[in-house]
XYZ file of C-alpha atoms in Angstrom:
428
model
C 97.165 95.614 93.676
C 93.639 94.776 91.153
C 89.480 94.870 88.520
C 91.797 93.264 90.375
C 94.079 95.625 92.263
C 96.942 94.919 89.854
C 94.911 95.852 86.773
C 93.721 98.992 88.466
C 97.170 100.123 89.466
C 98.577 99.555 85.993
C 95.563 101.058 84.241
C 95.599 104.213 86.356
C 99.284 104.768 85.826
C 99.210 103.965 82.119
C 96.243 106.243 81.518
C 97.751 109.145 83.381
C 101.448 108.581 82.632
C 103.507 111.076 80.680
C 107.035 110.939 79.354
C 109.940 112.712 80.965
C 110.359 114.719 77.795
C 106.813 116.080 77.983
C 107.369 117.365 81.480
C 110.827 118.663 80.789
C 112.446 116.240 83.198
C 116.153 115.628 82.964
C 117.204 112.548 81.025
C 118.686 109.686 82.995
C 122.212 108.998 81.830
C 125.500 107.719 83.152
C 126.465 104.834 85.395
C 125.485 105.365 89.015
C 125.497 109.006 90.024
C 127.427 111.565 88.022
C 131.035 112.123 88.997
C 131.806 114.703 91.659
C 132.140 118.208 90.267
C 135.023 120.486 91.053
C 133.111 122.253 93.824
C 132.177 119.029 95.590
C 128.660 118.812 94.146
C 127.440 115.306 93.313
C 124.494 114.178 91.222
C 122.295 111.189 91.992
C 119.720 109.556 89.710
C 116.190 109.002 91.017
C 113.611 106.911 89.133
C 110.001 106.056 89.915
C 106.746 104.988 88.325
C 103.645 107.121 88.395
C 101.529 109.646 86.618
C 101.938 113.301 85.686
C 100.518 114.545 88.988
C 103.003 112.448 90.959
C 105.831 113.753 88.793
C 104.866 117.353 89.512
C 104.726 116.706 93.240
C 108.024 114.839 93.310
C 109.787 117.569 91.353
C 108.587 120.095 93.924
C 109.993 117.979 96.759
C 113.288 117.628 94.892
C 113.518 121.423 94.631
C 113.142 121.598 98.418
C 115.765 118.895 98.895
C 118.294 120.615 96.654
C 117.741 123.858 98.560
C 118.475 122.087 101.843
C 121.381 120.093 100.359
C 122.921 122.424 97.737
C 125.817 120.029 97.116
C 123.451 117.249 95.941
C 121.700 117.457 92.579
C 118.985 115.019 91.548
C 118.316 113.801 88.011
C 114.872 112.306 87.584
C 113.194 109.719 85.390
C 109.702 108.236 85.523
C 107.521 105.861 83.560
C 104.194 104.128 83.992
C 104.314 100.974 86.135
C 104.940 98.415 83.381
C 107.442 100.513 81.449
C 109.314 101.391 84.639
C 110.097 97.770 85.457
C 110.954 96.943 81.858
C 113.476 99.787 81.827
C 114.778 98.971 85.291
C 115.332 95.330 84.300
C 117.450 96.487 81.355
C 119.408 98.966 83.485
C 120.014 96.416 86.234
C 121.167 93.774 83.761
C 123.589 96.300 82.279
C 124.991 97.305 85.656
C 123.497 100.777 85.370
C 120.511 101.035 87.754
C 119.520 104.451 89.145
C 121.073 105.438 92.479
C 117.702 105.571 94.215
C 114.347 104.331 92.977
C 110.767 103.595 93.917
C 110.261 99.955 94.860
C 107.675 97.460 96.110
C 107.763 94.311 98.211
C 107.385 91.974 95.214
C 110.788 93.058 93.909
C 112.937 93.105 97.057
C 114.144 89.502 97.051
C 114.334 89.390 93.264
C 116.821 92.230 93.006
C 118.601 91.494 96.273
C 119.301 88.013 94.887
C 120.942 89.678 91.885
C 123.045 91.991 94.042
C 121.244 95.128 92.854
C 119.985 96.505 96.191
C 122.000 98.354 98.807
C 121.516 97.240 102.402
C 120.704 100.595 103.984
C 121.624 99.463 107.496
C 125.132 100.851 107.041
C 123.709 104.307 106.344
C 121.300 104.019 109.257
C 124.215 103.141 111.541
C 126.198 106.071 110.118
C 123.405 108.489 111.036
C 122.535 109.449 107.469
C 119.115 107.793 107.546
C 116.676 107.437 110.445
C 114.151 104.687 111.124
C 112.606 106.621 114.017
C 108.969 107.652 113.946
C 107.469 105.202 111.455
C 103.787 104.507 111.999
C 102.716 101.034 113.139
C 106.127 99.542 112.391
C 105.640 100.065 108.672
C 109.421 100.287 108.198
C 109.473 96.491 108.538
C 107.934 96.223 105.051
C 111.391 96.948 103.633
C 113.221 94.413 105.812
C 114.201 91.104 104.232
C 116.554 88.451 105.623
C 118.010 90.860 108.170
C 118.622 93.585 105.583
C 116.931 96.969 105.178
C 116.356 96.948 101.428
C 113.717 99.675 101.241
C 112.343 102.603 103.239
C 108.556 103.125 103.008
C 107.279 106.502 101.871
C 103.636 105.641 102.482
C 101.407 102.835 103.640
C 98.219 101.280 102.385
C 96.090 98.244 103.078
C 93.475 96.284 101.176
C 89.946 97.610 101.560
C 86.454 97.208 100.188
C 85.165 100.270 98.341
C 81.371 100.395 98.201
C 78.739 102.485 96.470
C 77.267 103.959 99.621
C 73.962 104.913 98.007
C 73.372 101.380 96.723
C 74.279 99.764 100.036
C 72.045 102.204 101.938
C 69.144 101.605 99.584
C 69.538 97.853 100.030
C 69.670 98.286 103.819
C 73.200 96.904 104.167
C 75.669 98.322 106.669
C 79.106 96.645 106.619
C 80.716 96.438 110.046
C 84.110 95.343 111.330
C 84.111 91.560 111.706
C 81.389 90.769 109.188
C 81.875 87.413 107.484
C 82.251 86.257 103.898
C 78.813 84.642 104.137
C 77.352 88.002 105.146
C 79.207 89.726 102.336
C 77.940 87.308 99.689
C 74.395 87.537 101.050
C 74.721 91.315 100.726
C 75.815 90.978 97.098
C 72.870 88.738 96.295
C 70.456 91.136 97.951
C 71.887 94.014 95.926
C 71.599 91.963 92.755
C 68.006 90.968 93.502
C 66.704 94.329 94.749
C 68.871 96.951 93.001
C 69.363 95.007 89.762
C 73.121 95.487 89.535
C 76.033 93.178 90.223
C 77.373 93.241 93.731
C 81.126 93.045 93.027
C 83.514 93.661 90.106
C 85.416 90.363 90.470
C 86.930 89.677 93.881
C 88.331 86.262 92.885
C 90.901 87.847 90.546
C 92.496 90.093 93.196
C 95.692 88.338 94.233
C 96.203 90.456 97.323
C 92.643 89.811 98.476
C 93.161 86.077 98.067
C 96.263 86.486 100.212
C 94.082 87.961 102.981
C 91.610 85.093 102.682
C 94.437 82.582 102.955
C 95.872 84.408 105.970
C 92.461 84.246 107.629
C 92.723 80.484 107.241
C 96.254 80.042 108.566
C 98.047 80.157 105.220
C 99.372 82.888 102.894
C 99.793 83.430 99.176
C 103.576 83.466 99.511
C 106.007 81.911 101.923
C 109.569 83.198 101.959
C 110.579 80.768 99.224
C 107.430 79.805 97.335
C 103.647 79.460 97.356
C 101.801 78.991 100.639
C 98.716 77.199 99.288
C 97.866 74.222 97.096
C 95.724 73.438 94.067
C 92.722 72.464 96.192
C 92.769 75.890 97.878
C 92.820 77.808 94.607
C 90.248 75.521 92.997
C 87.809 76.325 95.799
C 88.447 80.086 95.506
C 88.149 80.304 91.729
C 85.240 77.862 91.437
C 83.287 79.843 94.019
C 83.971 83.078 92.169
C 83.084 81.629 88.791
C 79.766 80.281 90.114
C 78.852 83.693 91.533
C 79.814 85.302 88.242
C 77.467 82.989 86.356
C 74.715 83.792 88.858
C 75.002 87.481 87.937
C 76.313 88.546 91.338
C 79.666 89.512 89.795
C 80.002 91.955 86.892
C 80.401 90.403 83.455
C 84.165 90.519 82.670
C 83.412 91.535 79.072
C 81.623 94.593 80.431
C 84.622 95.372 82.623
C 86.909 95.219 79.596
C 84.652 97.592 77.667
C 84.706 100.092 80.521
C 88.470 100.172 81.102
C 90.192 102.231 82.253
C 87.039 103.274 84.115
C 85.979 101.028 86.986
C 82.704 99.114 86.866
C 82.025 100.414 90.373
C 82.316 104.020 89.211
C 80.183 103.344 86.129
C 77.348 101.948 88.243
C 77.772 98.383 86.957
C 78.764 97.043 90.392
C 78.233 98.010 94.003
C 81.658 97.156 95.437
C 85.291 96.524 94.579
C 88.305 95.325 96.562
C 91.394 97.472 96.137
C 94.089 99.324 98.081
C 92.596 101.993 100.321
C 94.580 104.878 98.833
C 93.110 104.085 95.388
C 89.690 105.109 96.688
C 90.178 108.614 95.330
C 89.630 107.371 91.763
C 85.970 106.472 92.263
C 84.755 109.938 93.206
C 86.672 111.259 90.194
C 85.247 108.703 87.759
C 81.747 108.200 89.125
C 78.756 110.280 90.214
C 77.695 108.376 93.331
C 78.978 108.439 96.915
C 81.715 105.944 97.756
C 82.964 104.674 101.098
C 85.539 102.303 102.549
C 84.182 99.189 104.240
C 85.895 96.478 106.319
C 87.340 93.331 104.742
C 85.038 90.314 105.316
C 86.365 87.653 107.681
C 86.259 83.896 108.100
C 85.948 83.874 111.895
C 84.345 87.266 112.557
C 87.643 88.659 113.846
C 90.790 88.463 111.731
C 90.875 90.114 108.311
C 94.398 89.013 107.406
C 95.284 92.629 106.600
C 98.732 94.174 106.783
C 100.267 97.463 105.782
C 101.925 97.400 102.375
C 103.967 100.240 101.027
C 105.711 101.962 98.213
C 109.292 102.433 99.285
C 112.605 103.888 98.224
C 115.549 101.590 97.591
C 119.145 102.280 96.620
C 121.522 100.689 94.154
C 124.392 98.632 95.542
C 126.475 100.192 92.746
C 125.865 103.808 93.724
C 128.987 105.906 94.149
C 127.138 108.151 96.601
C 125.509 106.021 99.341
C 125.632 108.852 101.904
C 123.883 111.333 99.613
C 121.316 108.719 98.578
C 120.596 108.004 102.250
C 120.189 111.710 102.975
C 117.791 111.987 100.050
C 115.669 109.066 101.287
C 115.688 110.443 104.830
C 114.423 113.792 103.560
C 111.681 112.174 101.505
C 110.277 110.178 104.422
C 110.737 112.634 107.286
C 110.559 116.218 106.000
C 107.215 117.871 106.944
C 107.217 120.262 103.971
C 107.721 117.381 101.570
C 104.707 115.717 103.178
C 102.531 118.742 102.507
C 103.457 118.537 98.834
C 103.077 114.760 98.356
C 99.933 114.253 100.449
C 98.586 110.720 100.056
C 99.788 110.290 96.467
C 101.891 107.266 97.473
C 99.726 106.106 100.349
C 99.191 107.310 103.892
C 102.411 109.062 104.928
C 104.691 106.569 106.643
C 106.263 108.639 109.441
C 104.598 110.507 112.260
C 106.314 113.786 111.299
C 104.858 113.660 107.825
C 101.495 112.221 108.846
C 101.017 115.040 111.363
C 102.235 117.693 108.921
C 99.737 116.914 106.175
C 96.139 117.669 107.067
C 93.846 116.431 104.299
C 90.957 118.710 103.496
C 89.077 116.637 100.922
C 86.581 114.036 102.191
C 88.188 111.084 100.388
C 91.665 111.628 101.839
C 90.159 112.096 105.284
C 88.297 108.825 104.952
C 91.406 106.959 103.762
C 93.365 108.176 106.787
C 90.503 107.293 109.121
C 90.192 103.838 107.560
C 93.816 103.012 108.314
C 93.519 104.396 111.832
C 90.371 102.355 112.474
C 91.919 99.220 110.981
C 94.987 99.628 113.152
C 92.856 100.281 116.247
C 90.854 97.100 115.553
C 94.012 95.104 116.181
C 93.724 93.064 112.978
C 96.901 94.186 111.219
C 99.569 91.526 110.872
C 103.025 91.532 109.285
C 103.439 91.276 105.545
C 105.218 88.146 104.289
C 108.361 89.080 102.320
C 107.766 87.926 98.760
C 110.123 85.390 97.170
C 112.152 86.137 94.066
C 109.832 85.842 91.073
C 106.768 87.109 92.947
C 106.214 89.879 90.419
C 105.872 87.327 87.615
C 103.548 85.201 89.742
C 101.360 88.242 90.402
C 100.987 88.939 86.685
C 100.295 85.250 86.033
C 97.508 85.125 88.628
C 95.880 88.181 87.087
C 96.056 86.901 83.516
C 94.802 83.378 84.204
C 91.997 84.545 86.498
C 90.828 86.857 83.734
C 90.903 84.063 81.150
C 89.004 81.779 83.531
C 86.351 84.414 84.236
C 85.712 84.841 80.510
C 85.304 81.118 80.008
C 88.476 80.795 77.932
C 89.688 78.051 80.244
C 87.992 75.796 82.781
C 88.654 76.288 86.480
C 90.553 73.027 86.840
C 92.749 73.807 83.838
C 93.297 77.388 85.021
C 94.505 76.153 88.409
C 96.940 73.681 86.877
C 98.229 76.319 84.476
C 98.768 78.800 87.290
C 100.743 76.378 89.436
C 102.864 75.289 86.482
C 103.770 78.855 85.494
C 104.154 80.068 89.079
C 106.541 77.286 90.046
C 108.630 77.960 86.934
C 108.800 81.670 87.789
C 109.812 81.015 91.381
C 112.493 78.538 90.329
C 114.071 80.884 87.793
């Protein structure tokens, strides 16, 4: 995820990112962790993507970790989202990945296939890492083909962020189980009565399309490829393009002019689909009141939602698997670390950390309540592990949907182009 979730994530991180040098972070050097020192102290390398605020929080948690484990030192490195994966690709190809690093589901099979990821089950069995106490089985996000390739640090799910004032003025109250027909009627009413577009461009959000497919018995990805065909995508993109031309969706040229600000926050749209923990950006960027609404459904029941997660993975080449496991365990279970990180990487994944952090700002409270309500509604399913190449497919979907929305390519041609490029990426 994303004004497509993927665009949003990358834009936020690029806009707010800072270099390690600016923050005085230690440079990442060496192969694997540093060699053991004479006094038994070892050093592990930890890399992640994010912004300056995340870096500050993570450095505070590392200080706590090093106090608790004085024989383990942590060297850190961070980039924005795009630069992180470019650097990681180079490090992995050179046999020099960091010992422990932030990861996401789209990359698990890709780097497991290349022998980069450590199966953490051995460290779990050794008692260095615990899978106890994860909320709603979110630890399963990191499980692929019987391996534990990542440990979630937070959870999030797709949501609909709305301009509450606009929806109230139009007399629209989204409720759990509302349908796509009801959602589109709401957008048209907003367009006709409030004179603004209803949505920023739902048809370009890959993870939203995944939910729609899941509502209809399919999924964006299967374990080894795509779970839908050209007719499915043609229907989705043609419907979106028609609504765009009718003025119900924000003009993509306007969205480009506004970036990195969201068209929802600028008042040029009344709703936007994105990950729930991204909701904090709208109150920062805009001057209205924003709320989280349920995902529309096909049958009035199932939303297709699941919990996704940022996670921590380890290098199969690390010389210090025990220390890496202890570091991950601390990051996902320690209550004091939770108080520092808050919901920066999503709703805290374990019960110890979730209970330890008590959000005081209205947005964080609403994000936590949204996930609790979604879980209580019984609509959450299991995420489908992405095949190798999924990250390239995600970027392809985003790029081609954007070109299609701007009229650079016809829907039929866009669909054919997507399937051609996606199949090539998945076969690589």
